[in-house]
Coordinates of C-alpha atoms in Angstrom, one line a residue:
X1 CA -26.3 -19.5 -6.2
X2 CA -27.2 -18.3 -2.6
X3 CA -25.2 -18.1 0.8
X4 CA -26.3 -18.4 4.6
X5 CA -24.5 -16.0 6.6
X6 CA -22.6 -17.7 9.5
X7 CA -21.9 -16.2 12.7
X8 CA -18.6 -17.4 14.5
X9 CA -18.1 -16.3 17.9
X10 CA -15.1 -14.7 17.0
X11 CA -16.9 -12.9 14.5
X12 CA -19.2 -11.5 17.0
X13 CA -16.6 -10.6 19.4
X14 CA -14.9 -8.5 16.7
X15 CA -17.8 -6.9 15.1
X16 CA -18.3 -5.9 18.2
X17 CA -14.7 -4.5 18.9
X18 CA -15.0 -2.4 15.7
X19 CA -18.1 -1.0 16.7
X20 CA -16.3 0.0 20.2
X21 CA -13.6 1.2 18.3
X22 CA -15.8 3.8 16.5
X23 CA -18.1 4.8 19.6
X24 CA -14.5 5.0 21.1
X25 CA -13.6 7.4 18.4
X26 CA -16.8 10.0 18.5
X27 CA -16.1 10.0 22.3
X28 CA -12.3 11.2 21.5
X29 CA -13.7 14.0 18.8
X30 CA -16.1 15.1 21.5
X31 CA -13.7 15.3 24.4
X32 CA -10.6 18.1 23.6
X33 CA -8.1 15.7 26.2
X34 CA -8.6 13.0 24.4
X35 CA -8.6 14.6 21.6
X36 CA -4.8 16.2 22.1
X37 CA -3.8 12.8 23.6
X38 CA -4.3 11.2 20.2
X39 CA -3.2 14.1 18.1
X40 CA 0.4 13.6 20.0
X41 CA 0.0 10.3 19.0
X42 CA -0.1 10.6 15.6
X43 CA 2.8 13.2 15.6
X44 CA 4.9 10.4 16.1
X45 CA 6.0 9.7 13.2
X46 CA 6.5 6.0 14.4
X47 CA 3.3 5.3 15.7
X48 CA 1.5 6.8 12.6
X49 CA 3.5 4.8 10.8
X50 CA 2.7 1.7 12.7
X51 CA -1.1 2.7 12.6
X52 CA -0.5 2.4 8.6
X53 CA 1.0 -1.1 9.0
X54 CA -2.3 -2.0 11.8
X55 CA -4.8 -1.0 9.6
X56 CA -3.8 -3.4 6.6
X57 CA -3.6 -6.1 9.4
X58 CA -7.2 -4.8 10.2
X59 CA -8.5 -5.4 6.7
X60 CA -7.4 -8.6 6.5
X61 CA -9.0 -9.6 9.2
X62 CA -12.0 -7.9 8.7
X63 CA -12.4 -9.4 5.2
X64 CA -11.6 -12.7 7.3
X65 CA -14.7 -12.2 9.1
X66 CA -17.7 -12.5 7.4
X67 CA -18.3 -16.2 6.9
X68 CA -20.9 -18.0 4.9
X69 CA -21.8 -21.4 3.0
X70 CA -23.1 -21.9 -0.5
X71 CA -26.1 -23.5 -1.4
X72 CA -26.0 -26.0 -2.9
X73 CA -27.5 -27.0 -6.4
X74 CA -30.9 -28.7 -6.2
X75 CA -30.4 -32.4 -7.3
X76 CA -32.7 -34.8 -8.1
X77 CA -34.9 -36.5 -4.9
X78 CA -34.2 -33.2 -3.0
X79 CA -37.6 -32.6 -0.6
X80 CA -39.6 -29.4 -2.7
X81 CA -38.6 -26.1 -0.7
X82 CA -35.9 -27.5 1.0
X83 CA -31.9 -26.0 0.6
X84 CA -29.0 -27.8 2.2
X85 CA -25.6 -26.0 1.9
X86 CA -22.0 -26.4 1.6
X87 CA -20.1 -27.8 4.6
X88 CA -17.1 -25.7 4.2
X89 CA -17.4 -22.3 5.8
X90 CA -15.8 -19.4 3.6
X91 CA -15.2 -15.9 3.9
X92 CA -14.9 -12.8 1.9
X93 CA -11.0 -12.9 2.2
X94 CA -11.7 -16.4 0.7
X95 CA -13.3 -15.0 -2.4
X96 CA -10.3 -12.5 -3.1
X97 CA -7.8 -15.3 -2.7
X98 CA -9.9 -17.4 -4.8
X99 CA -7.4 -18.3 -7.3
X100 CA -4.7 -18.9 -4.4
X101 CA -7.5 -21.9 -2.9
X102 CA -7.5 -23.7 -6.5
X103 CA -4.0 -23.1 -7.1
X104 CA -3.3 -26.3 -4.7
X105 CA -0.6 -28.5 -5.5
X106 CA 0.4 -31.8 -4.3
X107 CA 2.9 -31.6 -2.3
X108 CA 6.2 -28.9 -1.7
X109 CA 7.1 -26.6 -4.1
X110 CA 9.9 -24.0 -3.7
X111 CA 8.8 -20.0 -3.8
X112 CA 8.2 -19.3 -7.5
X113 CA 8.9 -22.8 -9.0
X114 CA 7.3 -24.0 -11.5
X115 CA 8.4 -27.6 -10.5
X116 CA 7.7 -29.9 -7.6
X117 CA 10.3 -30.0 -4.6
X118 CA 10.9 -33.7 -5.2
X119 CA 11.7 -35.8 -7.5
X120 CA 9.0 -38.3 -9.3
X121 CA 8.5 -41.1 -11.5
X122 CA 7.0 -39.4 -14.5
X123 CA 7.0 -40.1 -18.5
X124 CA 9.2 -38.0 -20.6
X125 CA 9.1 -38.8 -24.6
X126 CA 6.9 -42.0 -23.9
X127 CA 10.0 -43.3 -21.3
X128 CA 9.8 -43.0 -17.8
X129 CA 12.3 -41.6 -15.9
X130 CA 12.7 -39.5 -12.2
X131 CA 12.5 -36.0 -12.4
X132 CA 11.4 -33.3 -10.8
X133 CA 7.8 -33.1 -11.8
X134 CA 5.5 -29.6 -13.5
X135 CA 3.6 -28.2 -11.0
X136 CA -0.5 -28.1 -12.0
X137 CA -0.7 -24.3 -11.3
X138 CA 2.2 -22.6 -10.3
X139 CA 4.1 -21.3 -14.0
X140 CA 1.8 -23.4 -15.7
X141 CA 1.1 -21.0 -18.3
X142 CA 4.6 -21.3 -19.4
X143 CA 5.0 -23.3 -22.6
X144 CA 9.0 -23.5 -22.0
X145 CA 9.7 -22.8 -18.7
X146 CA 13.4 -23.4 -18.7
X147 CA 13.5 -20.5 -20.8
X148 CA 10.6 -18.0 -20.2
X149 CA 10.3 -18.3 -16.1
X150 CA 13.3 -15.6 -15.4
X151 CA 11.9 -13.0 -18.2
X152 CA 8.2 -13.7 -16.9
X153 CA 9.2 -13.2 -13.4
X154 CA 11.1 -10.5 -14.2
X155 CA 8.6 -8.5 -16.3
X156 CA 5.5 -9.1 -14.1
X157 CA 7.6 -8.0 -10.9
X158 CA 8.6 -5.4 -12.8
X159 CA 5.0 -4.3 -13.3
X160 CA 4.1 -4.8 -9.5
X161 CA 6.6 -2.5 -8.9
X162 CA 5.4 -0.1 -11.5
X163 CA 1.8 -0.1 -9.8
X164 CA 3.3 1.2 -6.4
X165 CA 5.2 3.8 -7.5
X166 CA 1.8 5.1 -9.5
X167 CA 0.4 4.2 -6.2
X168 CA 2.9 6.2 -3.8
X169 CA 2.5 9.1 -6.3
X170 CA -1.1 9.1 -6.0
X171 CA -1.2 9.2 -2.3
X172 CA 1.7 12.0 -2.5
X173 CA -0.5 13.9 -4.8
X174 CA -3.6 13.7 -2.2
X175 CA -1.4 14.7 0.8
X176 CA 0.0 17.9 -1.4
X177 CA -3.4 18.5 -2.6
X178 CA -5.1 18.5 1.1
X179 CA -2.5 21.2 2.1
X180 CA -2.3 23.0 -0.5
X181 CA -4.6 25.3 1.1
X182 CA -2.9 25.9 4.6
X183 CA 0.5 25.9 2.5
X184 CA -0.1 28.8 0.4
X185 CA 0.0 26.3 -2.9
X186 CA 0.4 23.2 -4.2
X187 CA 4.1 23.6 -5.1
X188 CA 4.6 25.1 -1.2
X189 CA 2.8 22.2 -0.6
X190 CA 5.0 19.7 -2.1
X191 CA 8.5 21.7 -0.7
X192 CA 6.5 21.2 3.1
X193 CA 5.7 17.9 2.6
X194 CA 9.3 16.6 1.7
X195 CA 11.0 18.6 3.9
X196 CA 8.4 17.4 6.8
X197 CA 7.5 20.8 7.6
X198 CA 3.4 19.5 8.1
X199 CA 1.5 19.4 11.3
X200 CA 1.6 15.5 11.0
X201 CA 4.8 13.3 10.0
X202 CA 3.0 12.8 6.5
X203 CA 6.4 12.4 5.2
X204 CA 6.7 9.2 7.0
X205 CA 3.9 8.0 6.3
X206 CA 3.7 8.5 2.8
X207 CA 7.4 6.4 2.9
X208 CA 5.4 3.7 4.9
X209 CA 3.0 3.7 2.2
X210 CA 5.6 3.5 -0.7
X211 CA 7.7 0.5 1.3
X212 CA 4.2 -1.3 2.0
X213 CA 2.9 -0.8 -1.9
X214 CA 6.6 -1.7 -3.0
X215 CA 6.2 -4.6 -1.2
X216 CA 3.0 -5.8 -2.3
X217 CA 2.9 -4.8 -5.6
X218 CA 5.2 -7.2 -6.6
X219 CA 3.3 -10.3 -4.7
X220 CA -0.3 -9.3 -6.3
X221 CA 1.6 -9.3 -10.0
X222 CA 3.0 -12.5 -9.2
X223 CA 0.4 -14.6 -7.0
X224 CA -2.0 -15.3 -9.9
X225 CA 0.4 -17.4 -11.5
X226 CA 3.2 -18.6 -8.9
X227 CA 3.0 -20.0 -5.3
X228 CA 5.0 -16.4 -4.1
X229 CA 5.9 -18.3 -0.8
X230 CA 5.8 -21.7 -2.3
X231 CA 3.4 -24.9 -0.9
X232 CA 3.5 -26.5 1.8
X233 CA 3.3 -30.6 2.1
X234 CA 0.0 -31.2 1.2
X235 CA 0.3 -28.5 -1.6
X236 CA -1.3 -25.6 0.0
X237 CA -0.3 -21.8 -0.9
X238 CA 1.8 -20.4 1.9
X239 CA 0.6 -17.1 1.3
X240 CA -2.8 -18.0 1.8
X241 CA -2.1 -19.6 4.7
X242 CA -0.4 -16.8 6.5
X243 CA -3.2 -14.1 5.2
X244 CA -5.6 -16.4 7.1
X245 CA -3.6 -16.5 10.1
X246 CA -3.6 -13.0 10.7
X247 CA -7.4 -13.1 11.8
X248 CA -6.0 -15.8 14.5
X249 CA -3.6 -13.3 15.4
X250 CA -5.7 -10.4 15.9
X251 CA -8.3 -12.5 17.5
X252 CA -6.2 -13.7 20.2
X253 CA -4.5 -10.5 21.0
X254 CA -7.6 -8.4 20.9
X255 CA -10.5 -10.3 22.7
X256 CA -7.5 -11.7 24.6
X257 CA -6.5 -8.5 26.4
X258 CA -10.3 -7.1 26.3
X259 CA -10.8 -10.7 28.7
X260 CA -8.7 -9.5 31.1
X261 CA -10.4 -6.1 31.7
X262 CA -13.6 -6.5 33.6
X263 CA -11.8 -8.1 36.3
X264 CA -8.4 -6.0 36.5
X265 CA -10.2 -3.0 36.6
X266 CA -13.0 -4.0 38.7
X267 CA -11.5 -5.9 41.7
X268 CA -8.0 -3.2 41.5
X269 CA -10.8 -0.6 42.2
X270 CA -12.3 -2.6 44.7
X271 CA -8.9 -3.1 46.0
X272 CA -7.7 0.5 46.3
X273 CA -10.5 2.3 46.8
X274 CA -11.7 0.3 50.3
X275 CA -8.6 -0.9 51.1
X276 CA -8.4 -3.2 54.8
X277 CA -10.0 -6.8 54.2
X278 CA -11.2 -6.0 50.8
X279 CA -7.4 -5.3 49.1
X280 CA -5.9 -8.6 51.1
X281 CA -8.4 -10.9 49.9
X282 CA -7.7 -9.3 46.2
X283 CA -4.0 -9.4 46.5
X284 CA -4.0 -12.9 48.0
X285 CA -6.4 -13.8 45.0
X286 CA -4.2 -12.4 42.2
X287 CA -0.8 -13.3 44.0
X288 CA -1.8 -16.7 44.2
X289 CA -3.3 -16.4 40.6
X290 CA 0.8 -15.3 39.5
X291 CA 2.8 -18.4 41.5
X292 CA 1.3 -21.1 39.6
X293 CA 3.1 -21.3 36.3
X294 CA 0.9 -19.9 33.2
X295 CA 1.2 -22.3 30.7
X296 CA 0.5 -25.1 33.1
X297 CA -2.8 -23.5 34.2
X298 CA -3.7 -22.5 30.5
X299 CA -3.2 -26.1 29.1
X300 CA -5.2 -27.6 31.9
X301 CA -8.2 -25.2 31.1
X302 CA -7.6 -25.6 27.5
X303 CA -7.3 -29.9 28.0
X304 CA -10.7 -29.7 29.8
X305 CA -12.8 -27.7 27.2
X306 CA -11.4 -29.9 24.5
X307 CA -12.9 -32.7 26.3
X308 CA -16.0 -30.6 26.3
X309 CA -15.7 -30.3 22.5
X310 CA -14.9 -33.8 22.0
X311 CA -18.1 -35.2 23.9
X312 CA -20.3 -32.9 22.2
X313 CA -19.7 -32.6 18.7
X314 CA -23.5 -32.3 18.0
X315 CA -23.4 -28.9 19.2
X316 CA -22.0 -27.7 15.5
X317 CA -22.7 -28.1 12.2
X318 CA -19.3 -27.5 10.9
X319 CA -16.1 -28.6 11.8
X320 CA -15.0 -24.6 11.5
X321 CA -17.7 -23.9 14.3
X322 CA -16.3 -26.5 16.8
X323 CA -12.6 -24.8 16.0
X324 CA -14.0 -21.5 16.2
X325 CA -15.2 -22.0 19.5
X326 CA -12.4 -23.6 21.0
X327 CA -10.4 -20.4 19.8
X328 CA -12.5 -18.2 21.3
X329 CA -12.6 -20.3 24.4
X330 CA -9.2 -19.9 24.3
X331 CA -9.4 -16.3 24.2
X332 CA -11.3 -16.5 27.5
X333 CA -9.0 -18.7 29.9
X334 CA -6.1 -15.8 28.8
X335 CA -8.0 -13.2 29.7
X336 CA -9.0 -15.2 33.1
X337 CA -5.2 -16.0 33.8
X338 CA -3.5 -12.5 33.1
X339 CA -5.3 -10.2 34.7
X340 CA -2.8 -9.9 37.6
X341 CA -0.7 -7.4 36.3
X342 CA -3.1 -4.9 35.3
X343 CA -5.0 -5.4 38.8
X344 CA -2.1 -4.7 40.2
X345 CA -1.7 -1.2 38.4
X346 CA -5.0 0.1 39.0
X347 CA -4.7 -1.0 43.0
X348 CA -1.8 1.5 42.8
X349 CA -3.8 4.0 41.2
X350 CA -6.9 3.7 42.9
X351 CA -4.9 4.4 46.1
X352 CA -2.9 7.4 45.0
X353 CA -6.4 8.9 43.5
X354 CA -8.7 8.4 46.6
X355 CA -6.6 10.5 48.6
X356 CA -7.0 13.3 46.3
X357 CA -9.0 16.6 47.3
X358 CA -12.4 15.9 45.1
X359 CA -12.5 12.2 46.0
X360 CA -12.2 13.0 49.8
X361 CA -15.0 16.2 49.0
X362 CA -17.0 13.7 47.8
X363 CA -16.7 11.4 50.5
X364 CA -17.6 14.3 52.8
X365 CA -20.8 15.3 50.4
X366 CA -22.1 12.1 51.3
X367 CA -21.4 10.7 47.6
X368 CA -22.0 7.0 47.2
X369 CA -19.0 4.8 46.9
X370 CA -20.3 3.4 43.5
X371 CA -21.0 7.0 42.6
X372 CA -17.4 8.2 43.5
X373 CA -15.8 4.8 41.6
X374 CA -17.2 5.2 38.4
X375 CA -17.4 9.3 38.6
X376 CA -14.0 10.0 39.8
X377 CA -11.6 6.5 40.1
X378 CA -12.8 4.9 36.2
X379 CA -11.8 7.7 34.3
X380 CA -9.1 8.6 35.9
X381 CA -7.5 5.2 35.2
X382 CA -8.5 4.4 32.3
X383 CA -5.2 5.9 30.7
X384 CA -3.3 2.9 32.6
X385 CA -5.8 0.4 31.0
X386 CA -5.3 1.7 27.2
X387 CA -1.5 1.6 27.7
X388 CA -1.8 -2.1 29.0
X389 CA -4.0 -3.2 26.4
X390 CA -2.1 -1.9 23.3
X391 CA 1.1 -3.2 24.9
X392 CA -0.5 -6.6 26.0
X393 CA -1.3 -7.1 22.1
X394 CA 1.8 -7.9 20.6
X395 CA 3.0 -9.8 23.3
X396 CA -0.3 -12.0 23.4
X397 CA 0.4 -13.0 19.7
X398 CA 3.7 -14.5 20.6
X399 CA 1.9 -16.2 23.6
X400 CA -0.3 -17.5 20.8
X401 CA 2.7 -19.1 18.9
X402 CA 4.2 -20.5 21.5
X403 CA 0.9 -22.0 23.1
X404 CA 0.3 -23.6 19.6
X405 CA 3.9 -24.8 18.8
X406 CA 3.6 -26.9 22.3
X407 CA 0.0 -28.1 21.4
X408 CA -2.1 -26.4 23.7
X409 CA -3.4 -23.4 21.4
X410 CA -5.9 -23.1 18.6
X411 CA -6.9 -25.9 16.5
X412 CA -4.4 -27.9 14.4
X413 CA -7.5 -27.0 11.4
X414 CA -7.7 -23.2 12.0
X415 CA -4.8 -21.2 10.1
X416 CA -2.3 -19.7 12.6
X417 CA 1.4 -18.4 13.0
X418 CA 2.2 -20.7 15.6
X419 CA 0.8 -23.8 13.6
X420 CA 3.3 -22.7 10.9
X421 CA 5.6 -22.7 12.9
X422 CA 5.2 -25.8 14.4
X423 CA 4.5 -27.4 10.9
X424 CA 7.7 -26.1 9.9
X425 CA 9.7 -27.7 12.8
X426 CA 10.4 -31.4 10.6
X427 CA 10.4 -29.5 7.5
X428 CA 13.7 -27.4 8.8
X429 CA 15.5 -30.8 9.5
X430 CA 14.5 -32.5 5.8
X431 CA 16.8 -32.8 3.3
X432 CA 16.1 -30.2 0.7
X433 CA 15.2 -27.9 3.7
X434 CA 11.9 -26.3 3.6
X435 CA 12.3 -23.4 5.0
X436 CA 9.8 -21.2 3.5
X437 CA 6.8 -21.8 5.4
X438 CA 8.7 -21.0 8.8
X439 CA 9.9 -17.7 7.3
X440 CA 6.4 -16.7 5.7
X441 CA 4.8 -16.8 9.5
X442 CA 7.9 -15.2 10.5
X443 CA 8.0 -12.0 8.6
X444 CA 4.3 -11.7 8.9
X445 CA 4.1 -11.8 12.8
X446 CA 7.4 -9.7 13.2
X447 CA 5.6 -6.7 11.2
X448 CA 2.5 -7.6 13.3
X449 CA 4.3 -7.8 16.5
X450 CA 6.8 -4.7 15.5
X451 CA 4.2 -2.6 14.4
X452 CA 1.5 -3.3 17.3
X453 CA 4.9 -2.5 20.0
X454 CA 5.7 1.1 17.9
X455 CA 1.9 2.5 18.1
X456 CA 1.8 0.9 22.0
X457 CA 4.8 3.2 22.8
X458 CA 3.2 6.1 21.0
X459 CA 0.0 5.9 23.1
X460 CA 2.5 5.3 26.1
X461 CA 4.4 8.3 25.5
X462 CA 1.2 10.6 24.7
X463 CA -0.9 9.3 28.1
X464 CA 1.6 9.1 30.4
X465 CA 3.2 12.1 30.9
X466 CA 6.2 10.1 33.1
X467 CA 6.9 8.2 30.2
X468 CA 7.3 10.9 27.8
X469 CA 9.5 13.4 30.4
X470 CA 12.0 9.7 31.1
X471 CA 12.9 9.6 27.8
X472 CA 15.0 12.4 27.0
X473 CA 16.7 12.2 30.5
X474 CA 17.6 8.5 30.0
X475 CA 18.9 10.1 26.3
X476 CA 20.6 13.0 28.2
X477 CA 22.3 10.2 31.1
X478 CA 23.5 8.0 27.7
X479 CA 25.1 11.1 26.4
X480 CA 26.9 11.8 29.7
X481 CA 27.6 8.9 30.0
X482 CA 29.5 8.3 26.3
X483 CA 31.3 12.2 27.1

């Protein structure tokens, strides 16, 4: 059976990111400051670890985005030649949670039941009677549940847990082995490593690595035959639906904060570098921007291209198109309604920097002021923008939630943290309380959030040397302060 490739404009905006990402990278191997910059930021033995946590959010969504449609069978009266395909729109994260898509179940179901949340009519011994009903997927394989669910739990937890600790000892054996040969051995090698006497906190990150597989393991032993995080009301896996949301996540916080860049750093410049007429229009622009309430101004724009959408649903062929769009769209009025604050910073900059002695040499050379911007002003500020965007991240995903829970965020259709939550808003108040869909996008966005806000301060502490000299004097004050 064939596929057509489809290209979401999310997709295309993140394809794109990665490749940035890795011409981003070759530039940092080439260039020794940038290079030491990032070495101190892996030192940290919390930011490396958060890296860890990132790039397993990374795969996810990159799995997430490469979308295509199935052909589908020829039929009978089909034109010769011709090949129509599958409304639905997959992806490759799709086809490795295949068996969590046709696991659906009718209705709630607790984590790890093999029966239905609520009680149905249903025929026992030729009689009927209301009971709680089997569940078509989840424990299915069971013959007598009542007695073999806690021993088949048990044992295939049991064996999750088995496969990360082989895991964790694998990746312990490849750190030993790769310094064995700066450690004088492989047995000085392992002594170093525990100890964390290594150029990098391996130690902690081969503990991230254990907690993550010791996590995990368990759920991939389990999630071929239960519904780990239970179903939600129209029988759904909950774990499915918060792997999808992810990609939401990481879409709105990346191309989010990358919106808000071309104008932050090109009008700030502007701003500070000319100065007189030039920085009071700008400030008046973006202080203007900053009094009118955010979420007012975000669900107007967001009201108006849903109009758009609604008056023009010829535009796509699939329903996953049209929400895909409005995401993205979405992703665009953010970035066009927060760039104050970044402005802001590079104003400040710009002005401290084009008093400096090569700026004003420059100036006297004759230099163009384009020339002197992007020579001697870009680079120079570029540390402030990095800082911004890895801290804007996190705090964009929570936007995210919150723009969804009140209605005005991503489609009700697209998976997302802040359409569980909202979803799970009548379920906390039901009677049994479901409370397992509200905690699944929890825990998931708390690591995203807590690891995206640990690697932010790591590349805050390693470029900016004020940072990094105000922490130990607050620690010193707190000390005094306790004595």
């Amino acid at each position: 059976m064939g596929f057509k490739l489809v290209l979401l404009w999310t997709d295309v905006a993140l394809w794109a990111l990665f490749a940035a990402l890795l011409v981003y990278v070759l530039r940092v191997r080439s260039q020794p400051t940038l290079r030491a910059n990032w070495v101190k930021v892996l030192r940290d033995p919390a930011a490396l670890s958060a890296g860890f946590v990132l790039m397993l959010f990374l795969l996810v969504t990159a799995l997430d985005s490469v979308h295509f449609r199935r052909a589908l069978p020829a039929s009978e009266g089909m034109p010769a030649g011709a090949q129509f395909y599958d409304t639905r729109t997959e992806s490759v994260l799709d086809l490795v949670l295949a068996r969590q898509v046709a696991m659906r179940e009718t209705t709630y179901s607790r984590p790890l039941s093999y029966l239905g949340l609520n009680k149905e009519s249903i025929e026992v011994d030729g009689r009927p009677t209301r009971d709680f009903p089997r569940l078509q997927h989840g424990g299915s394989h069971l013959q007598q549940p009542e007695q073999e669910w806690a021993a088949d739990v048990t044992r295939r937890a049991l064996a999750g847990v088995a496969g990360a600790v082989v895991v964790t000892l694998l990746a312990a054996l490849l750190m030993a082995a790769g310094l064995s040969r700066g450690h004088g051995g492989l047995g000085r090698a392992w002594r170093d490593l525990l100890a964390d006497r290594t150029h990098y906190p391996l130690r902690a990150l081969l503990l991230t690595i254990g907690v993550s597989a010791l996590l995990c393991g368990p759920v991939i032993a389990l999630m071929g035959h239960y519904h780990v995080f239970g179903t939600d009301r129209t029988g759904n896996d909950v774990l499915y639906q918060a792997l999808k949301s992810v990609r939401t996540a990481f879409v709105i916080g990346a191309i989010s904060t990358l919106a808000t860049l071309p104008l932050a750093l090109v009008l700030g410049i502007l701003a500070g570098y000319f100065k007189g007429w030039v920085d009071e229009v700008i400030q008046y622009i973006y202080t203007t921007l900053s009094s009118v309430p955010n979420v007012l101004l975000i669900a107007a724009c967001v009201l108006m291209v849903q109009v758009f959408l609604d008056k023009n649903p010829e535009l796509f062929e699939t329903g996953v198109e049209r929400s895909d769009l409005k995401m993205f769209l979405l992703c665009v009025i953010l970035g066009l309604t927060g760039w104050a604050g970044l402005c802001r910073l590079v104003r400040g900059e710009t002005l401290k920097l084009r008093e400096l002695d090569y700026v004003q040499a420059a100036t006297a050379f004759g230099v163009s002021d384009a020339r002197i911007m992007a020579r001697h002003i870009v680079p120079n500020v570029m540390h402030l923008v990095l800082i911004t965007v890895v801290l804007s991240f996190s705090e964009l995903i929570l936007y995210e939630a919150v723009l969804t829970y009140v209605g005005v965020g991503v489609d009700p259709s697209m998976n997302s943290f802040g359409g569980m939550i909202n979803l799970a808003r009548s379920e906390m108040s039901r009677d049994p309380v479901v409370w397992w869909s509200f905690a699944a996008a929890f825990g998931f966005m708390v690591t995203l959030v807590l690891a995206a806000n640990l690697f932010a301060d790591g590349v805050r502490d390693a470029f900016d040397p004020r940072a990094r000299s105000l922490r130990p004097r607050v620690l010193s004050l707190l000390k005094k302060t306790k004595a």
